Tab-separated table of C-alpha atoms in Angstrom:
chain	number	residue	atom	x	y	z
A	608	UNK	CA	-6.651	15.549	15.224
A	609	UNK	CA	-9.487	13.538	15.989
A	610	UNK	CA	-9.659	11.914	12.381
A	611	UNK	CA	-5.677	10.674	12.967
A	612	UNK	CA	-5.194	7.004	12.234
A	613	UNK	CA	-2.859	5.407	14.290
A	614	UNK	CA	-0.001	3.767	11.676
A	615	UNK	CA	2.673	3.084	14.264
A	616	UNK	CA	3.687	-0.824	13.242
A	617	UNK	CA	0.846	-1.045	10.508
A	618	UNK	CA	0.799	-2.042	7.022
A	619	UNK	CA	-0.365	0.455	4.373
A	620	UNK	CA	-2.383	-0.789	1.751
A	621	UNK	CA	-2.218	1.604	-1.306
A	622	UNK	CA	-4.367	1.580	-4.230
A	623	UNK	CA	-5.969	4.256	-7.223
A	624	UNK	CA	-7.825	4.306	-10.263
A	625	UNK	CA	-6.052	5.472	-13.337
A	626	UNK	CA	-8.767	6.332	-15.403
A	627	UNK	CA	-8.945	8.928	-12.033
A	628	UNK	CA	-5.771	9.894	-10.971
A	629	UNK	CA	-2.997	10.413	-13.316
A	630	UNK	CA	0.082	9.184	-11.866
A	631	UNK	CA	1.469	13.084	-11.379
A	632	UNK	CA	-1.849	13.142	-8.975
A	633	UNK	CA	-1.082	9.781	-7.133
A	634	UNK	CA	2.319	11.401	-6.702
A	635	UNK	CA	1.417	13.976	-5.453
A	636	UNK	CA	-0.710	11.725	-2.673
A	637	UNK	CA	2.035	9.434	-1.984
A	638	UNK	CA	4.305	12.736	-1.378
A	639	UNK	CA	1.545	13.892	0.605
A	640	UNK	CA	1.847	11.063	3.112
A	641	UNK	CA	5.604	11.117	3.016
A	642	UNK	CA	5.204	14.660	4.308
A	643	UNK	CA	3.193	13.553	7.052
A	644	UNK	CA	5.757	10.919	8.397
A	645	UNK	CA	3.777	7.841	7.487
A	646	UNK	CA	6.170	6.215	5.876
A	647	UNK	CA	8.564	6.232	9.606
A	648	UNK	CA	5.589	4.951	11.257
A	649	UNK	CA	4.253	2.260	9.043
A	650	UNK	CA	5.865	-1.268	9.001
A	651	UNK	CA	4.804	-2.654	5.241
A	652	UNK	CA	3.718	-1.579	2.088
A	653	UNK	CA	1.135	-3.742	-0.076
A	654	UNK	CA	0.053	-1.806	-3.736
A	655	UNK	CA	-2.749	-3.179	-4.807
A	656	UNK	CA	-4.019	-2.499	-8.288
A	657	UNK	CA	-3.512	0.555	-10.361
A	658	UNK	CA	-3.613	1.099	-14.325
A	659	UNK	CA	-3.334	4.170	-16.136
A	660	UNK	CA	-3.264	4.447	-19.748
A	661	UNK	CA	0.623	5.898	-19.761
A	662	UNK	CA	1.408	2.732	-18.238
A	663	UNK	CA	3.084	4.169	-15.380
A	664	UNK	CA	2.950	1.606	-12.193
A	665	UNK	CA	2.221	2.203	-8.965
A	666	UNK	CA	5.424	0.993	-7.534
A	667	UNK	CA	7.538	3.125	-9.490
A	668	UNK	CA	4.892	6.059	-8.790
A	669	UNK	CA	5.982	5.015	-4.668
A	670	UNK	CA	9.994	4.531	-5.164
A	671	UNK	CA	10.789	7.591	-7.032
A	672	UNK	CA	8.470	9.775	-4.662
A	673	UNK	CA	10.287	7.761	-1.471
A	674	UNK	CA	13.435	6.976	-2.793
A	675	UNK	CA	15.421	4.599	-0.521
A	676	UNK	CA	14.026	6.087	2.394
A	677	UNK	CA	11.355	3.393	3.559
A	678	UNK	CA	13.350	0.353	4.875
A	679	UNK	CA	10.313	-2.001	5.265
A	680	UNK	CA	9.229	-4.691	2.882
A	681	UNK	CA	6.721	-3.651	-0.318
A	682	UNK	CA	5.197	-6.255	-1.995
A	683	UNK	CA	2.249	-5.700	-5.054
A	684	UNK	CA	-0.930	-7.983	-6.128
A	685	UNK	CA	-3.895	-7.297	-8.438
A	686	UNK	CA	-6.507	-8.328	-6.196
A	687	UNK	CA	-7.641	-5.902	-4.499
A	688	UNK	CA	-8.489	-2.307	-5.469
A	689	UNK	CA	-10.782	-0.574	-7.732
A	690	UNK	CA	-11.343	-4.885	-9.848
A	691	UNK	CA	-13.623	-7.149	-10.209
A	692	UNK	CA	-11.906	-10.088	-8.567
A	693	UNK	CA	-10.804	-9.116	-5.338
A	694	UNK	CA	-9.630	-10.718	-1.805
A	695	UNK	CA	-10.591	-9.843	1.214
A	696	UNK	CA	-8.461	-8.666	3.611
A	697	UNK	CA	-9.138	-9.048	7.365
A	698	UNK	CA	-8.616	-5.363	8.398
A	699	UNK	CA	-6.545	-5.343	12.006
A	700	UNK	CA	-5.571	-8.754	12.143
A	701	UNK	CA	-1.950	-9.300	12.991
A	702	UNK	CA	-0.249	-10.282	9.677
A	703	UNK	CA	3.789	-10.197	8.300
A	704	UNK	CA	5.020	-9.644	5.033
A	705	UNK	CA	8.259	-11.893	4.372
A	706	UNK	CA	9.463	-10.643	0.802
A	707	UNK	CA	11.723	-14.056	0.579
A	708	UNK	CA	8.975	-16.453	0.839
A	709	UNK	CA	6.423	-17.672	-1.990
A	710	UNK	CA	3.232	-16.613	0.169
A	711	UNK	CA	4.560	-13.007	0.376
A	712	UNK	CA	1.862	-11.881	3.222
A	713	UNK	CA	1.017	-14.956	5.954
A	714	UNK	CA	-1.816	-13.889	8.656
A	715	UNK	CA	-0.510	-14.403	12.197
A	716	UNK	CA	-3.963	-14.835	13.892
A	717	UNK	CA	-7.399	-16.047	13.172
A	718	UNK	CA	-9.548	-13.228	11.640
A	719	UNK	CA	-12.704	-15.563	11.276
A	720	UNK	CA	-14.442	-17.323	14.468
């Protein structure tokens, strides 16, 4: 449709707020976009923040509802989401995630002229 983001090569950025979505709901969202083949398109996965009271994380929320299916890196910070603090992240700037190195995400062009 016309609303169809393109995620072919991409990396997903998934966050929720707990005190809004119990983790059955985010679940059932992350299920949700299994069933619509994002996770073959996309290349990365970065969770950003998510507490609920049981808890529950997000990236256990993701694994059991993918399983080993997704062979791409996923990697998890706290800052960005639903916090105060957060970064800022240059949406549609060229960027790889390297799950072996300290600096887990590293930005492969300049986002700022």
């Amino acid at each position: 449709g016309k609303y169809k983001v393109n995620l072919k090569g991409k990396i997903l950025f998934l966050e929720e707020l707990g005190f809004e979505s119990t983790p059955r709901i985010v679940n059932s969202c992350i299920y949700y976009l299994k069933q619509n083949g994002v996770f073959e398109k996309v290349k990365g996965i970065w969770l950003g923040n998510y507490t609920h009271e049981s808890g529950i994380k997000l990236e256990k929320i993701l694994l059991d509802t993918i399983g080993d299916e997704f062979k791409g890196p996923i990697i998890h910070s706290e800052n960005f989401g639903h916090i105060e603090n957060k970064t800022v992240i240059p949406i549609g700037t060229r960027a790889r995630i390297d799950t072996n190195q300290e600096v887990k995400i590293k930005l492969l062009e300049e986002c700022v002229k």
